[in-house]
mmCIF file of C-alpha atoms in Angstrom:
data_model
loop_
_atom_site.group_PDB
_atom_site.id
_atom_site.type_symbol
_atom_site.label_atom_id
_atom_site.label_comp_id
_atom_site.label_asym_id
_atom_site.label_seq_id
_atom_site.Cartn_x
_atom_site.Cartn_y
_atom_site.Cartn_z
ATOM 1 C CA MET F 1 -5.505 -13.163 -5.705
ATOM 2 C CA ASP F 2 -3.221 -12.743 -2.779
ATOM 3 C CA GLU F 3 -1.468 -9.623 -1.085
ATOM 4 C CA LYS F 4 1.807 -10.803 -2.498
ATOM 5 C CA GLN F 5 0.387 -11.853 -6.269
ATOM 6 C CA ARG F 6 -0.975 -7.606 -5.934
ATOM 7 C CA VAL F 7 2.157 -5.834 -5.300
ATOM 8 C CA ILE F 8 3.338 -7.960 -8.281
ATOM 9 C CA LEU F 9 0.985 -7.186 -10.555
ATOM 10 C CA ARG F 10 0.271 -3.378 -9.348
ATOM 11 C CA GLN F 11 4.689 -3.552 -10.293
ATOM 12 C CA ALA F 12 4.214 -5.181 -13.886
ATOM 13 C CA MET F 13 1.224 -2.615 -14.285
ATOM 14 C CA ALA F 14 3.891 0.309 -12.886
ATOM 15 C CA LEU F 15 6.886 -1.069 -14.997
ATOM 16 C CA ALA F 16 4.366 -1.239 -18.520
ATOM 17 C CA ASP F 17 3.221 1.614 -18.079
ATOM 18 C CA GLU F 18 7.046 3.620 -16.885
ATOM 19 C CA ALA F 19 8.309 1.581 -19.886
ATOM 20 C CA GLY F 20 6.001 -0.225 -21.785
ATOM 21 C CA LEU F 21 5.279 -4.103 -21.903
ATOM 22 C CA ASP F 22 8.791 -4.863 -23.803
ATOM 23 C CA ALA F 23 10.147 -3.728 -20.166
ATOM 24 C CA VAL F 24 7.939 -6.610 -18.419
ATOM 25 C CA SER F 25 10.159 -9.637 -17.768
ATOM 26 C CA MET F 26 9.868 -11.431 -14.812
ATOM 27 C CA ARG F 27 14.040 -10.448 -14.231
ATOM 28 C CA ALA F 28 12.409 -6.621 -13.877
ATOM 29 C CA VAL F 29 9.573 -7.194 -11.793
ATOM 30 C CA GLY F 30 11.340 -9.440 -9.884
ATOM 31 C CA ARG F 31 14.041 -6.420 -9.495
ATOM 32 C CA ARG F 32 10.618 -4.080 -8.253
ATOM 33 C CA VAL F 33 9.881 -6.423 -5.462
ATOM 34 C CA GLY F 34 12.884 -7.533 -4.094
ATOM 35 C CA LEU F 35 12.522 -11.151 -5.444
ATOM 36 C CA SER F 36 14.360 -12.811 -7.614
ATOM 37 C CA SER F 37 12.660 -14.042 -11.366
ATOM 38 C CA MET F 38 12.507 -17.115 -10.233
ATOM 39 C CA ALA F 39 10.779 -16.708 -6.467
ATOM 40 C CA LEU F 40 7.819 -15.036 -8.874
ATOM 41 C CA TYR F 41 6.408 -18.040 -10.358
ATOM 42 C CA PRO F 42 4.802 -19.965 -7.328
ATOM 43 C CA TYR F 43 2.647 -16.529 -7.331
ATOM 44 C CA VAL F 44 2.124 -15.068 -10.831
ATOM 45 C CA GLY F 45 3.358 -18.191 -13.445
ATOM 46 C CA ASN F 46 5.563 -17.435 -16.471
ATOM 47 C CA LYS F 47 5.628 -14.639 -18.331
ATOM 48 C CA GLU F 48 2.389 -15.253 -19.962
ATOM 49 C CA ALA F 49 0.365 -15.808 -16.669
ATOM 50 C CA LEU F 50 1.951 -12.462 -15.659
ATOM 51 C CA LEU F 51 0.204 -10.686 -19.453
ATOM 52 C CA ASP F 52 -2.897 -12.154 -17.950
ATOM 53 C CA GLY F 53 -2.885 -11.432 -14.669
ATOM 54 C CA LEU F 54 -2.308 -7.716 -15.805
ATOM 55 C CA VAL F 55 -5.610 -8.353 -18.268
ATOM 56 C CA ARG F 56 -6.903 -9.299 -15.473
ATOM 57 C CA GLN F 57 -6.110 -6.593 -13.552
ATOM 58 C CA LEU F 58 -7.179 -3.856 -16.449
ATOM 59 C CA LEU F 59 -10.419 -5.529 -16.620
ATOM 60 C CA GLU F 60 -11.270 -5.270 -12.221
ATOM 61 C CA GLU F 61 -10.371 -1.470 -12.580
ATOM 62 C CA LEU F 62 -12.232 -1.184 -15.713
ATOM 63 C CA HIS F 63 -15.774 -2.986 -14.296
ATOM 64 C CA ASP F 64 -15.123 -0.736 -10.774
ATOM 65 C CA ALA F 65 -15.187 2.420 -12.298
ATOM 66 C CA SER F 66 -17.251 2.134 -14.947
ATOM 67 C CA GLU F 67 -20.160 1.537 -12.637
ATOM 68 C CA SER F 68 -23.140 3.306 -12.585
ATOM 69 C CA ASP F 69 -26.724 4.297 -12.091
ATOM 70 C CA GLY F 70 -28.960 6.006 -14.353
ATOM 71 C CA ASP F 71 -30.752 5.290 -17.861
ATOM 72 C CA TRP F 72 -29.209 3.559 -20.057
ATOM 73 C CA ARG F 73 -27.674 5.913 -21.609
ATOM 74 C CA ASP F 74 -25.949 6.413 -19.099
ATOM 75 C CA ARG F 75 -24.786 3.864 -18.185
ATOM 76 C CA LEU F 76 -23.343 3.467 -21.647
ATOM 77 C CA ARG F 77 -21.569 6.197 -21.734
ATOM 78 C CA ALA F 78 -19.823 5.464 -17.770
ATOM 79 C CA ILE F 79 -18.487 2.044 -19.668
ATOM 80 C CA ALA F 80 -17.245 3.629 -22.431
ATOM 81 C CA ARG F 81 -15.548 6.849 -20.458
ATOM 82 C CA ALA F 82 -14.172 4.135 -17.768
ATOM 83 C CA ALA F 83 -12.720 2.383 -20.590
ATOM 84 C CA ARG F 84 -11.046 5.603 -22.124
ATOM 85 C CA ASP F 85 -10.032 6.514 -18.638
ATOM 86 C CA LEU F 86 -8.227 3.578 -18.214
ATOM 87 C CA ALA F 87 -6.006 3.967 -20.963
ATOM 88 C CA HIS F 88 -4.744 6.717 -20.102
ATOM 89 C CA ALA F 89 -4.300 5.569 -16.637
ATOM 90 C CA HIS F 90 -2.626 2.536 -17.958
ATOM 91 C CA PRO F 91 -1.274 3.127 -21.461
ATOM 92 C CA GLY F 92 1.624 1.114 -21.615
ATOM 93 C CA ALA F 93 -0.739 -1.988 -20.720
ATOM 94 C CA TYR F 94 -3.483 -1.146 -21.739
ATOM 95 C CA PRO F 95 -2.936 -2.695 -25.076
ATOM 96 C CA LEU F 96 -2.742 -6.117 -23.681
ATOM 97 C CA LEU F 97 -7.159 -5.487 -23.060
ATOM 98 C CA VAL F 98 -7.206 -5.184 -27.118
ATOM 99 C CA ALA F 99 -4.728 -7.860 -28.223
ATOM 100 C CA ARG F 100 -4.900 -10.769 -25.836
ATOM 101 C CA PRO F 101 -8.022 -12.565 -24.917
ATOM 102 C CA ALA F 102 -9.950 -12.026 -21.748
ATOM 103 C CA ALA F 103 -7.718 -13.761 -19.803
ATOM 104 C CA GLY F 104 -9.000 -16.971 -17.767
ATOM 105 C CA GLU F 105 -11.040 -15.510 -14.333
ATOM 106 C CA ALA F 106 -11.718 -12.556 -16.698
ATOM 107 C CA GLU F 107 -15.445 -11.877 -14.704
ATOM 108 C CA ASP F 108 -15.014 -8.926 -14.605
ATOM 109 C CA ALA F 109 -14.803 -8.509 -18.370
ATOM 110 C CA ASP F 110 -17.962 -10.889 -18.003
ATOM 111 C CA ARG F 111 -19.469 -8.414 -15.411
ATOM 112 C CA VAL F 112 -18.759 -6.031 -17.576
ATOM 113 C CA GLN F 113 -20.091 -6.840 -21.023
ATOM 114 C CA GLU F 114 -23.158 -7.970 -19.202
ATOM 115 C CA ARG F 115 -23.820 -4.110 -17.938
ATOM 116 C CA ILE F 116 -24.272 -3.503 -21.589
ATOM 117 C CA ARG F 117 -26.017 -5.809 -22.860
ATOM 118 C CA ASP F 118 -28.454 -4.947 -19.784
ATOM 119 C CA ALA F 119 -28.078 -1.259 -20.434
ATOM 120 C CA LEU F 120 -28.907 -2.201 -24.259
ATOM 121 C CA ARG F 121 -31.850 -4.540 -23.219
ATOM 122 C CA ASP F 122 -33.411 -1.057 -21.305
ATOM 123 C CA ALA F 123 -32.465 0.933 -24.010
ATOM 124 C CA GLY F 124 -35.642 -1.931 -25.700
ATOM 125 C CA VAL F 125 -32.546 -2.662 -28.148
ATOM 126 C CA ALA F 126 -34.609 -6.362 -29.925
ATOM 127 C CA ARG F 127 -32.832 -9.364 -28.203
ATOM 128 C CA ALA F 128 -31.146 -10.633 -31.773
ATOM 129 C CA GLU F 129 -29.447 -7.271 -31.857
ATOM 130 C CA VAL F 130 -27.560 -7.156 -28.463
ATOM 131 C CA LEU F 131 -24.559 -8.916 -28.684
ATOM 132 C CA ARG F 132 -23.600 -7.388 -32.013
ATOM 133 C CA LEU F 133 -23.994 -3.945 -30.739
ATOM 134 C CA GLN F 134 -21.716 -4.369 -27.310
ATOM 135 C CA ARG F 135 -19.698 -5.737 -29.624
ATOM 136 C CA MET F 136 -20.163 -1.822 -31.481
ATOM 137 C CA LEU F 137 -19.498 -0.273 -27.920
ATOM 138 C CA SER F 138 -17.031 -2.652 -26.117
ATOM 139 C CA THR F 139 -15.263 -1.915 -29.935
ATOM 140 C CA PHE F 140 -15.464 1.856 -30.006
ATOM 141 C CA ALA F 141 -14.314 1.776 -26.050
ATOM 142 C CA LEU F 142 -11.483 0.043 -26.406
ATOM 143 C CA GLY F 143 -10.052 0.791 -29.538
ATOM 144 C CA TYR F 144 -10.455 4.302 -29.117
ATOM 145 C CA GLY F 145 -8.732 4.235 -26.073
ATOM 146 C CA ALA F 146 -5.754 2.406 -27.229
ATOM 147 C CA SER F 147 -5.264 4.294 -30.889
ATOM 148 C CA GLU F 148 -4.950 7.539 -28.189
ATOM 149 C CA VAL F 149 -2.226 5.902 -25.953
ATOM 150 C CA THR F 150 -0.595 3.741 -28.924
ATOM 151 C CA GLY F 151 0.418 7.676 -31.197
ATOM 152 C CA ARG F 152 -2.754 5.882 -33.357
ATOM 153 C CA PHE F 153 -4.804 9.248 -32.634
ATOM 154 C CA THR F 154 -2.799 12.544 -32.474
ATOM 155 C CA ALA F 155 -4.016 15.297 -34.575
ATOM 156 C CA GLY F 156 -5.555 17.433 -32.450
ATOM 157 C CA SER F 157 -5.334 18.986 -29.166
ATOM 158 C CA ALA F 158 -6.704 16.520 -25.887
ATOM 159 C CA GLU F 159 -9.258 18.871 -25.690
ATOM 160 C CA GLU F 160 -9.858 18.318 -29.188
ATOM 161 C CA ARG F 161 -9.676 14.124 -28.867
ATOM 162 C CA THR F 162 -11.646 14.606 -25.930
ATOM 163 C CA ALA F 163 -14.639 16.098 -27.411
ATOM 164 C CA GLU F 164 -14.592 13.913 -30.949
ATOM 165 C CA PHE F 165 -14.412 10.781 -28.235
ATOM 166 C CA GLU F 166 -18.160 12.003 -26.605
ATOM 167 C CA ALA F 167 -19.006 13.086 -29.906
ATOM 168 C CA ASP F 168 -18.476 9.680 -31.219
ATOM 169 C CA LEU F 169 -20.180 7.521 -28.334
ATOM 170 C CA GLU F 170 -23.495 10.290 -28.560
ATOM 171 C CA ASP F 171 -23.107 8.485 -32.294
ATOM 172 C CA LEU F 172 -23.119 5.813 -31.127
ATOM 173 C CA LEU F 173 -25.975 5.796 -28.696
ATOM 174 C CA GLY F 174 -28.032 7.691 -31.185
ATOM 175 C CA LEU F 175 -27.078 4.338 -33.150
ATOM 176 C CA ILE F 176 -28.440 2.637 -30.372
ATOM 177 C CA GLU F 177 -32.346 4.604 -30.263
ATOM 178 C CA ARG F 178 -32.577 3.971 -33.652
ATOM 179 C CA THR F 179 -32.031 0.435 -33.336
ATOM 180 C CA ALA F 180 -34.494 -0.021 -30.824
ATOM 181 C CA GLU F 181 -36.545 2.180 -32.188
ATOM 182 C CA ARG F 182 -36.877 -0.293 -35.266
ATOM 183 C CA ARG F 183 -37.492 -3.253 -33.061
ATOM 184 C CA PRO F 184 -40.553 -6.194 -33.832
ATOM 185 C CA GLY F 185 -43.596 -5.074 -32.526
#
């Protein structure tokens, strides 16, 4: 991705975060970067391609933020927390992660999912269970963040929601551990 594309996507992300996804139009993004809407097309394609670019940007940020050393629990915690933090960093654009399929060259999505699968294998999860538990963890992490930023989770303070997230995450890690313990010898 060239620098002009990055600038356009950063401005589209900022616009989404400030005013919501409905405010993201080729014309509005063009105004933010000092170009006509038609001048954006060579860089980001049409609006659908622009939204796909936002998904790729979010996935790249998630990949970069979720890197962790440590045991399988620490690595899965890092991924789940990074997903939630990303929701709060980009509340307007984040719902795209659950509303749109991973866009085109979403190698960052594949790399994050591979991190989850590696951690699950390191936990001793049977091969037949890895994909199911990967989906469960991904759904929890992405869904929790999306629910917070879209207003679905409104009860309690931010501290209470964080405590609930952490408790739910620990419950999920416990489920993973119990699943690994049932692994056929």
